Coordinates of C-alpha atoms and ligand atoms in Angstrom, one line a residue:
M98 CA 17.0 12.6 -57.6
K99 CA 13.4 13.9 -57.5
L100 CA 12.2 10.5 -56.3
K101 CA 14.8 10.6 -53.4
I102 CA 13.7 14.0 -52.3
L103 CA 10.1 13.0 -52.4
L104 CA 10.8 9.9 -50.3
L105 CA 12.7 12.0 -47.7
I106 CA 9.8 14.4 -47.4
C107 CA 7.3 11.6 -46.9
I108 CA 9.3 9.4 -44.5
V109 CA 9.6 12.0 -41.7
P110 CA 5.8 12.6 -41.2
I111 CA 5.0 8.9 -41.5
W112 CA 7.6 8.1 -38.8
C113 CA 6.2 10.9 -36.6
L114 CA 2.6 9.6 -37.1
N115 CA 3.7 6.1 -36.1
A116 CA 5.7 7.2 -33.0
K117 CA 4.0 5.3 -30.2
P118 CA 3.2 7.1 -27.0
I119 CA 4.9 5.9 -23.8
K120 CA 2.4 3.6 -22.0
V121 CA 2.2 4.7 -18.3
M122 CA 0.4 2.8 -15.5
L123 CA -0.6 5.2 -12.8
L124 CA -1.1 2.9 -9.9
T125 CA -3.4 4.5 -7.2
G126 CA -6.7 4.1 -5.5
K127 CA -5.7 3.4 -1.9
T128 CA -3.4 5.2 0.4
D129 CA -3.0 6.0 4.1
R130 CA -5.1 8.4 6.2
A131 CA -2.5 11.2 5.9
H132 CA -3.0 11.5 2.2
N133 CA -5.6 11.8 -0.5
W134 CA -5.0 9.6 -3.6
E135 CA -7.8 11.2 -5.6
V136 CA -6.2 14.6 -5.3
T137 CA -2.7 13.4 -6.0
S138 CA -3.6 11.1 -8.9
S139 CA -5.8 13.7 -10.7
Y140 CA -2.8 16.1 -10.8
L141 CA -0.4 13.4 -11.8
K142 CA -2.7 12.4 -14.7
S143 CA -3.3 16.0 -15.8
T144 CA 0.5 16.6 -15.7
L145 CA 1.3 13.7 -17.9
D146 CA -1.7 14.4 -20.2
Q147 CA -0.1 17.7 -21.1
H148 CA 2.5 15.8 -23.1
A149 CA 1.4 13.8 -26.2
I150 CA 4.3 11.4 -25.6
F151 CA 2.4 9.7 -22.7
A152 CA -0.6 7.5 -22.8
T153 CA -1.6 7.0 -19.2
D154 CA -4.0 4.3 -17.8
V155 CA -5.1 4.7 -14.2
V156 CA -5.1 1.4 -12.4
L157 CA -6.9 1.2 -9.1
V158 CA -5.6 -0.9 -6.2
P159 CA -8.4 -2.5 -4.1
T160 CA -9.7 -0.6 -1.1
V161 CA -10.7 -3.9 0.6
E162 CA -7.9 -6.1 1.8
D163 CA -9.7 -9.3 0.9
S164 CA -9.7 -8.2 -2.7
M165 CA -5.9 -8.1 -2.9
K166 CA -5.8 -11.7 -4.1
Y167 CA -7.4 -10.6 -7.3
F168 CA -5.0 -7.6 -7.8
E169 CA -2.9 -8.7 -10.7
P170 CA -2.1 -5.7 -12.9
D171 CA -0.4 -6.5 -16.2
F172 CA 2.8 -4.6 -15.8
S173 CA 4.2 -6.0 -19.0
K174 CA 1.9 -3.8 -21.1
Y175 CA 3.6 -0.6 -19.8
K176 CA 7.0 1.1 -20.1
V177 CA 6.7 2.7 -16.7
V178 CA 4.6 2.3 -13.5
V179 CA 3.9 5.4 -11.4
L180 CA 3.4 4.4 -7.7
A181 CA 1.0 6.8 -6.1
Q182 CA -0.4 4.5 -3.4
N183 CA 0.3 3.2 0.1
G184 CA -2.2 0.4 0.2
F185 CA -2.5 -3.2 1.4
E186 CA 0.3 -5.8 0.9
W187 CA 0.4 -7.3 -2.6
S188 CA 0.1 -11.0 -3.3
E189 CA 3.3 -12.9 -3.8
K190 CA 2.4 -13.5 -7.4
T191 CA 1.9 -9.7 -8.0
K192 CA 5.1 -8.9 -6.1
I193 CA 7.1 -11.3 -8.3
A194 CA 5.6 -9.9 -11.5
F195 CA 6.5 -6.4 -10.5
V196 CA 10.1 -7.2 -9.6
E197 CA 10.5 -9.1 -12.9
F198 CA 9.0 -6.1 -14.8
V199 CA 11.7 -3.8 -13.2
K200 CA 14.6 -6.3 -13.6
K201 CA 13.8 -6.6 -17.3
G202 CA 13.9 -2.8 -17.8
G203 CA 10.5 -1.5 -16.7
G204 CA 10.6 2.0 -15.3
V205 CA 9.2 3.0 -11.9
V206 CA 8.3 6.4 -10.5
V207 CA 7.9 6.7 -6.7
I208 CA 5.7 9.5 -5.4
H209 CA 5.9 10.7 -1.8
E210 CA 4.1 8.3 0.5
A211 CA 4.7 5.3 -1.9
N212 CA 8.1 5.1 -0.1
N213 CA 6.2 4.5 3.2
S214 CA 4.9 1.2 1.8
Y215 CA 6.1 -2.4 2.5
P216 CA 9.0 -2.0 4.9
N217 CA 9.5 -5.8 5.0
W218 CA 9.4 -6.4 1.2
K219 CA 13.2 -6.5 0.4
E220 CA 13.0 -6.0 -3.4
Y221 CA 10.5 -3.1 -3.0
N222 CA 13.0 -1.3 -0.8
Q223 CA 15.8 -2.0 -3.2
I224 CA 13.7 -0.5 -6.0
T225 CA 12.7 2.6 -4.0
G226 CA 16.1 3.0 -2.5
L227 CA 14.9 4.7 0.7
G228 CA 11.7 4.8 2.7
G229 CA 10.1 6.1 5.9
W230 CA 7.9 5.0 8.7
G231 CA 6.3 1.5 9.0
G232 CA 8.7 0.6 11.8
R233 CA 11.8 1.3 9.6
N234 CA 15.0 1.5 11.7
E235 CA 18.7 0.7 11.4
K236 CA 17.8 -2.8 10.1
S237 CA 16.2 -1.2 7.1
G238 CA 19.5 0.4 6.0
P239 CA 21.4 3.6 6.5
Y240 CA 20.3 7.2 6.6
Y241 CA 21.5 9.0 3.5
Y242 CA 21.9 12.7 3.2
W243 CA 24.1 15.5 2.0
K244 CA 26.6 17.3 4.2
N245 CA 29.6 19.5 3.5
G246 CA 29.6 18.7 -0.2
E247 CA 29.3 14.9 0.0
Y248 CA 26.7 12.2 0.7
I249 CA 26.7 10.6 4.1
T250 CA 25.8 7.0 4.7
D251 CA 24.9 6.9 8.3
N252 CA 24.2 3.6 10.0
S253 CA 23.5 5.0 13.5
P254 CA 20.4 3.5 15.1
G255 CA 17.1 5.3 15.0
A256 CA 13.7 5.5 13.3
G257 CA 13.3 6.0 9.6
G258 CA 11.1 8.9 8.5
K259 CA 10.5 12.4 9.8
H260 CA 9.1 15.6 8.5
G261 CA 8.5 19.0 9.8
K262 CA 5.6 21.4 9.1
R263 CA 4.2 21.8 5.6
V264 CA 6.2 24.8 4.3
P265 CA 7.8 26.0 1.1
Y266 CA 11.5 25.0 0.7
V267 CA 14.3 25.7 -1.8
I268 CA 15.4 22.8 -4.0
N269 CA 19.1 22.6 -4.6
V270 CA 19.9 20.7 -7.8
R271 CA 23.1 18.6 -7.3
D272 CA 23.5 17.3 -10.8
Q273 CA 22.6 19.6 -13.6
E274 CA 23.8 17.3 -16.3
H275 CA 21.4 14.5 -15.8
P276 CA 18.6 14.2 -18.5
I277 CA 15.9 15.0 -15.9
T278 CA 17.5 18.2 -14.6
K279 CA 19.4 19.4 -17.6
G280 CA 18.2 23.0 -18.4
L281 CA 16.5 23.5 -15.0
P282 CA 17.7 26.3 -12.7
S283 CA 20.1 25.2 -9.9
K284 CA 17.7 26.4 -7.2
W285 CA 14.0 27.0 -7.0
L286 CA 11.3 27.5 -4.4
H287 CA 8.9 24.6 -4.0
Q288 CA 5.4 25.3 -2.7
N289 CA 4.2 24.1 0.7
D290 CA 5.1 20.4 1.1
E291 CA 6.3 17.9 3.6
L292 CA 10.0 17.5 3.2
Y293 CA 10.8 13.9 4.1
G294 CA 13.9 13.4 6.1
N295 CA 15.7 10.6 8.0
L296 CA 14.7 8.1 5.3
R297 CA 16.4 4.7 5.5
G298 CA 16.8 1.9 3.1
P299 CA 19.3 -0.2 1.2
A300 CA 20.3 3.0 -0.7
E301 CA 22.0 0.8 -3.4
N302 CA 22.7 2.3 -6.9
I303 CA 21.2 5.7 -5.9
H304 CA 22.1 8.9 -7.8
V305 CA 21.0 12.1 -6.1
L306 CA 19.6 14.8 -8.3
A307 CA 18.4 17.4 -5.8
T308 CA 18.4 18.1 -2.0
A309 CA 16.7 20.6 0.3
Y310 CA 17.4 21.9 3.8
S311 CA 15.0 20.5 6.4
D312 CA 14.8 23.4 8.8
S313 CA 14.7 22.3 12.4
T314 CA 12.9 25.6 13.4
S315 CA 9.8 24.2 11.5
G316 CA 10.2 20.7 12.9
G317 CA 12.6 19.3 10.3
T318 CA 15.8 17.3 10.8
G319 CA 18.3 20.1 10.4
K320 CA 19.9 18.2 7.5
E321 CA 20.1 18.6 3.8
E322 CA 17.7 15.8 2.7
L323 CA 17.2 14.2 -0.6
V324 CA 14.2 15.5 -2.6
F325 CA 14.5 13.5 -5.8
F326 CA 16.9 10.9 -7.0
T327 CA 17.3 7.9 -9.3
V328 CA 17.8 4.2 -8.5
T329 CA 18.8 1.4 -10.9
Y330 CA 17.6 -2.1 -10.3
G331 CA 18.5 -4.8 -12.8
K332 CA 17.8 -3.1 -16.2
G333 CA 15.1 -0.9 -14.6
R334 CA 15.3 2.8 -14.0
I335 CA 13.6 4.4 -11.0
Y336 CA 12.8 8.0 -10.4
H337 CA 11.9 8.7 -6.8
T338 CA 10.5 12.1 -5.6
V339 CA 9.6 12.8 -2.0
M340 CA 7.5 15.7 -3.1
G341 CA 3.7 15.4 -3.4
H342 CA 2.0 15.6 0.0
T343 CA -1.7 16.3 -0.5
N344 CA -5.0 15.8 1.4
A345 CA -8.6 16.6 0.7
K346 CA -8.1 20.3 1.5
F347 CA -5.0 21.2 -0.4
A348 CA -2.9 20.3 -3.3
D349 CA -0.2 23.0 -3.4
S350 CA 2.7 20.5 -3.7
V351 CA 1.3 18.9 -6.9
Q352 CA 0.1 22.2 -8.3
D353 CA 3.7 23.4 -8.2
V354 CA 5.2 23.7 -11.7
G355 CA 8.6 22.6 -10.4
F356 CA 7.0 19.4 -9.2
Q357 CA 5.1 18.9 -12.4
V358 CA 8.1 19.4 -14.7
T359 CA 10.4 17.1 -12.7
F360 CA 7.7 14.5 -12.4
S361 CA 7.0 14.4 -16.2
R362 CA 10.7 14.5 -17.0
G363 CA 11.4 11.8 -14.5
T364 CA 8.6 9.6 -15.9
E365 CA 10.0 9.9 -19.4
W366 CA 13.5 9.1 -18.2
A367 CA 12.4 6.1 -16.2
A368 CA 10.6 4.8 -19.4
T369 CA 13.2 5.5 -22.0
G370 CA 16.5 6.7 -20.4
K371 CA 16.2 10.0 -22.2
V372 CA 14.2 13.3 -21.8
K373 CA 13.0 15.0 -24.9
Q374 CA 10.6 17.4 -23.2
K375 CA 11.6 21.1 -23.3
V376 CA 12.0 23.0 -20.1
P377 CA 9.1 25.5 -20.0
T378 CA 10.0 29.2 -19.9
A379 CA 7.7 29.8 -17.0
F380 CA 9.3 28.2 -14.0
P381 CA 9.6 29.0 -10.2
T382 CA 12.6 31.0 -9.0
E383 CA 14.6 30.8 -5.8
T384 CA 12.2 33.3 -4.2
S385 CA 8.9 32.8 -5.9
V386 CA 6.8 29.7 -6.5
L387 CA 4.7 29.1 -9.6
L388 CA 1.5 27.1 -9.6
N389 CA -0.5 25.4 -12.3
D390 CA -3.9 24.0 -11.2
F391 CA -5.0 23.2 -14.7
S392 CA -7.9 25.6 -14.5
E393 CA -6.5 27.4 -17.6
K394 CA -6.2 25.4 -20.8
D395 CA -2.8 26.5 -21.8
G396 CA -1.4 25.7 -18.4
L397 CA 2.4 25.4 -18.7
Ligands
ZN401 ZN1 2.7 13.2 3.3

C-alpha cells in the first residue's frame, strides 16, 4: 500500500512537468496602411506569454512581394496559427500547405484585418467565414448578422465591409456555454475600436459567440454585427475576432482586458477544443472598460 501511495504522489508532478505547451505561430510582419502590425503583434505576444500553456513563435511575412516565393512557414510544427497580417498573396504551395494544416485539425485565429485578406482565395474565405473590403460583394457570399433574436443570412447585393468611427461598444455574448465564453459576463464594454460590419463570405459552419450594435450615429451599419465567432473547416477549429484595430498612435483595442481574455481563450480552444484558463476576477463591466498595457508585471 505504501508503494502505491508513493507512486501516486510522484506521478502527478512528473506528468505536470512533462505537459507540453501549445505551440503557437503568430504570423505577422506585413499589413495594410490602415494598421500597424508591430503594435498589434506585440500585444498579442504579451497576452499569450502571460499563460504558461502557450509557447509562441513570431513568424514574419515578407515586406517585399518578390520574396513571397520563399515564404514557406512550417505550419505542421504548430497547434494553432494566429493570423495578424494583411500582406501579399501567398504562393500556391504555401496556400495548399495552410489548407492541409487546417483540414487535418490545425487551429486558426483570425485577428481584425486578417479577414480583409485574399478575397479571391476560396479556401481562405471558407476558413475565415466572413471578410470585408478587397472588392467583396454578393459574389463573396451573404451578409450575416443578428436581428430580432435570430441570425440573418442576407444575399442582397452590395459591398462587403464597413465600419464607423473608432468608439467603445458593448459586447453582447450570445452563447455563454461555449468553452471560450463560459464564465464571462453576458455584456461588457470594449474600448475604442472599429466595429466591422457588413462582412460577407461563405459563412459556412459558423457559430456566433458575441455581437455588438453598430451605431449609425457614429457611422456604423445600424445592425447588430458579429464580434467574435467560430468556424469549423475539416477537422480544424477557427476562432475569428473582428476586434483589434491599431495603428502607430494607439492600441486601446488590444490593451482591452476583454479582448485579451477572449483572444487567449480563443487561441487555446482553436488549438485543443477546450479552455482551461480561468476567467480573471478583474474584467470590464457593461459601463466601464478595463485596460492592461503590460506596464505592470502582475497585469491581469
Ligand atoms: Zn482596422
